[in-house]
């Protein structure tokens, strides 16, 4: 036991309080008396704001107080003795309350002693439960304010008016901070307690400043510009102002200046101290820089998104991270991430040298940082970190011994975290296994796009390298992609086939009846399948052939039983199940696809039932292997048939076009009939609607129906031989609506759910008559995207499109804030060992999570079907 | 060898399984005529599987729930749509509605009620219609033309007889209501029929004009705040849908089935039926909003949000004026919103931050006490005791 590592220290609690003048003086290293910072030689003036005893910021210099160098020295406070007290702007509200509820003569809280005791005990109970006393304290103040005369000395109480920013007026006379401070000073400690304050840490008179702490230079570093000129921090500027006025105030007072001037200077001092604390107080003009920019003072440093709390303390910057563009690679496993050599060479993992790894680490060290895989640093036994260079690599490898640490470069198999912003849910950061690859992008299996919400149009993603075994183990067990296939949001798979995977599987399992041995092996080459099943038949030459369904069955686990209707299901009145003529009833028995087509309902992300079942029944490892196999098989499947889409796929036959035209014309005439009826005032309004609303609604209805009809006509002529239809029907991409808009009719353009009405007075565009209610005048687009839009249609389409864009922009900010609020409110909740859900104070929020205690990814276990299944498996009897 | 229902009940008693599962199991056991041994085995299996399906201790369920509700927010629409089924009534849906729910607003932007009726009303359209007029607020502009007679310094109200009969309001009722509401002289002249004349107490033009304005604000019949009532046949009974919501008042009306009444105003449900009802209303409203948008979110997440909003006995907002503003930790509050005020107050009160939550520990720079951070391993060192 030569060395026992000290346990890492933990901060147990942090106590807040006000700083007393005595404390300010005690912690101060020097009073600051001169407003000048540097002398003519550029040397800091003693007892000035840049006094060398306040800390060092220039590298190479040593602190005059503690002797440490820049970076080590935390800095030391100074102080300014204010000539007259000033009010701390942040405490105005409470000072006001205290003044109004204490006696103006004896400074006692204006409450009967019995009442005080009662309030005090209430406050203590509140503290015990962990509730904030704020509302209760306000009540106490309100109660105390009611007294007209002091119950102790009988003095009549006068009303105290408060005027922004910090004036207190009693009976027409302004109270000076000195007077206020005297009153506060006289309040007894017991009364202070009743006011919800702790007199040990915060006496009320400390809210009136008599001495101002000067923060160390490390808090307000100055920067040297290129020209050699020094540019001071905003806080320094503000402090200079305070010292100047303070000095002038003192001089004037000593010289016996008239009261008026003294008061002015006092007010000026108050202004500077106020803006030093907060430069955005309402009613106070902000202090400005010479350039006119408002100064960033203490409050501004803490506040807001980029402020100290949200910007620097809650969000921290890290090392060992990388960022680049992502691109797809279906040959990677979903658990892997492809990393460019370039990045792998810069990212390191520290490894302790032990007997079992010394040889390989020696190799890495001798490779240095240029030859991959190498190492970038070694930490010697004495704790010194040495950079490996081309010159010293061999020498360091030679010297390497047990107990040293080697920071080796990233290699295949390391665990890293991968992330894409915005990180909206826990699946936005997952652990992947490293696969070092050539080129300069991160590569990922397209199946993991849905959880990250990534695409490859230039998206960038971040990578974080874990630095110890504990972290790696935790990441691998809890965060690896395969552990996140099921989303806790809805308990289904969020990772699964997308786009080409679905159309590929669809083509393979629907149409392929004749796959010869060569092709079968080619299709299954990348999947872990080593044997082909019994062929479906033999062709005329006697060569065996297989069906696409058989090929797909090879990647299913044995023992999988499942039946459901596929996405392409026509929703017939009576389902013929296995005998479905559209081949859309999926039936899987013992890992064999007997009937049905594999599409989005089977393997798609969010919906894939086969995927769901495999993950839940065969485990996450089998699940991830299945997804890997699906991606590989689907890509080869789609390459076998080919799937392309072009402008000619939107062609519909002449007769269809005629039909569409006809139905649109009928709709238009119907609309004009409606308008005629409306104008003749013959239209019956809908109950509770005005006539104008009624006509709008009925026109919208009519035109909507017309668009649907046009779509149906176009759809009837576009069959499953059309690749766009294949994609839409199988759920791979797009919808039939998209297709009918391209081939048939685009339809009504809407703004806020209504037809387009804005524009000129009485009409949308000068092309139409005033008051024209017709379809064309209000944004009905009769043309299809293929045939092209006429100018007015194009314009209306742009209006509709713009609304969509605005909508998205507004939505992202709103939902972002909603998310932030939700997370902030719920983040401390945790399931305890007694299965209750509690927050940090121990308040029980739920006695059993979700009323049944079941994890949402395993919610199937709480369903009646599960009980039926268990009963059946034990008794062998069907109970449904 | 089937066992009796009583035996099954005694065997199922006090099982640590959710009630739902136990009741299903009871039915199944009776149906399948299980033997004692079989039932024992079934129970063992279920217990084992249930244990597996339970959330693990230390799981950060709060964050998971928050993310599960927040994440689909990006996919929601912003628009107000018509209520499914009742085209006449507009209801806020999508993201704005979800925000409204978690904000715990006193009044939703589009309050709405669904009122089921007792039998004698629900089967008869005329009776239902009658009830609807009892509920829908009638104002003077619905019933009459109001003309300001400057010459004689009076308001002349010409009532539509047809509407009066339809809405079942008597002319005297209107006169009484006007008298109460306006505090002016109201009288019904003999000729012509259906006319009411209102005169200000003091003859001045200002008074008269004010009267003309005020007369429109008086609710003559029905419940103030319910702008419209729509009757629809749902299945084989008539149901009322209202625009505007006044739960307390509607409940007092004869013929309303108080057990099947609903409003989307959570605040009202809280004040009338109490906190548990409010919790259920939050769950129902939030899950309906999400479901309508075609988003599937597990009920457990919504329940947790509803529970944290209601666990103190009052409906609290998710945000600065509710849960986040009442956290025990100074740092957690400061890091959320209104940073400086929280720090100043903490200083003044001499608060102590116990560093138990997530934000506090991140700020201080140490591991958080959640999930893996809440579990510690102690290794026994050999050779030492």
PDB file of C-alpha atoms in Angstrom, chain B residues 48 77 88 144 177 239 245 258 264 323:
ATOM      1  CA  UNK B  48     -40.914 -12.599 -12.339  1.00  0.00           C
ATOM      2  CA  UNK B  77     -48.596  22.468 -35.978  1.00  0.00           C
ATOM      3  CA  UNK B  88     -68.859  25.089 -35.735  1.00  0.00           C
ATOM      4  CA  UNK B 144     -84.102  43.097 -30.623  1.00  0.00           C
ATOM      5  CA  UNK B 177     -83.208  42.157 -16.221  1.00  0.00           C
ATOM      6  CA  UNK B 239     -75.361  16.262 -26.609  1.00  0.00           C
ATOM      7  CA  UNK B 245     -67.071  27.316 -20.242  1.00  0.00           C
ATOM      8  CA  UNK B 258     -73.453  15.950 -14.014  1.00  0.00           C
ATOM      9  CA  UNK B 264     -61.403  21.777 -21.335  1.00  0.00           C
ATOM     10  CA  UNK B 323     -42.383  24.397 -10.098  1.00  0.00           C
TER      11      UNK B 323
END
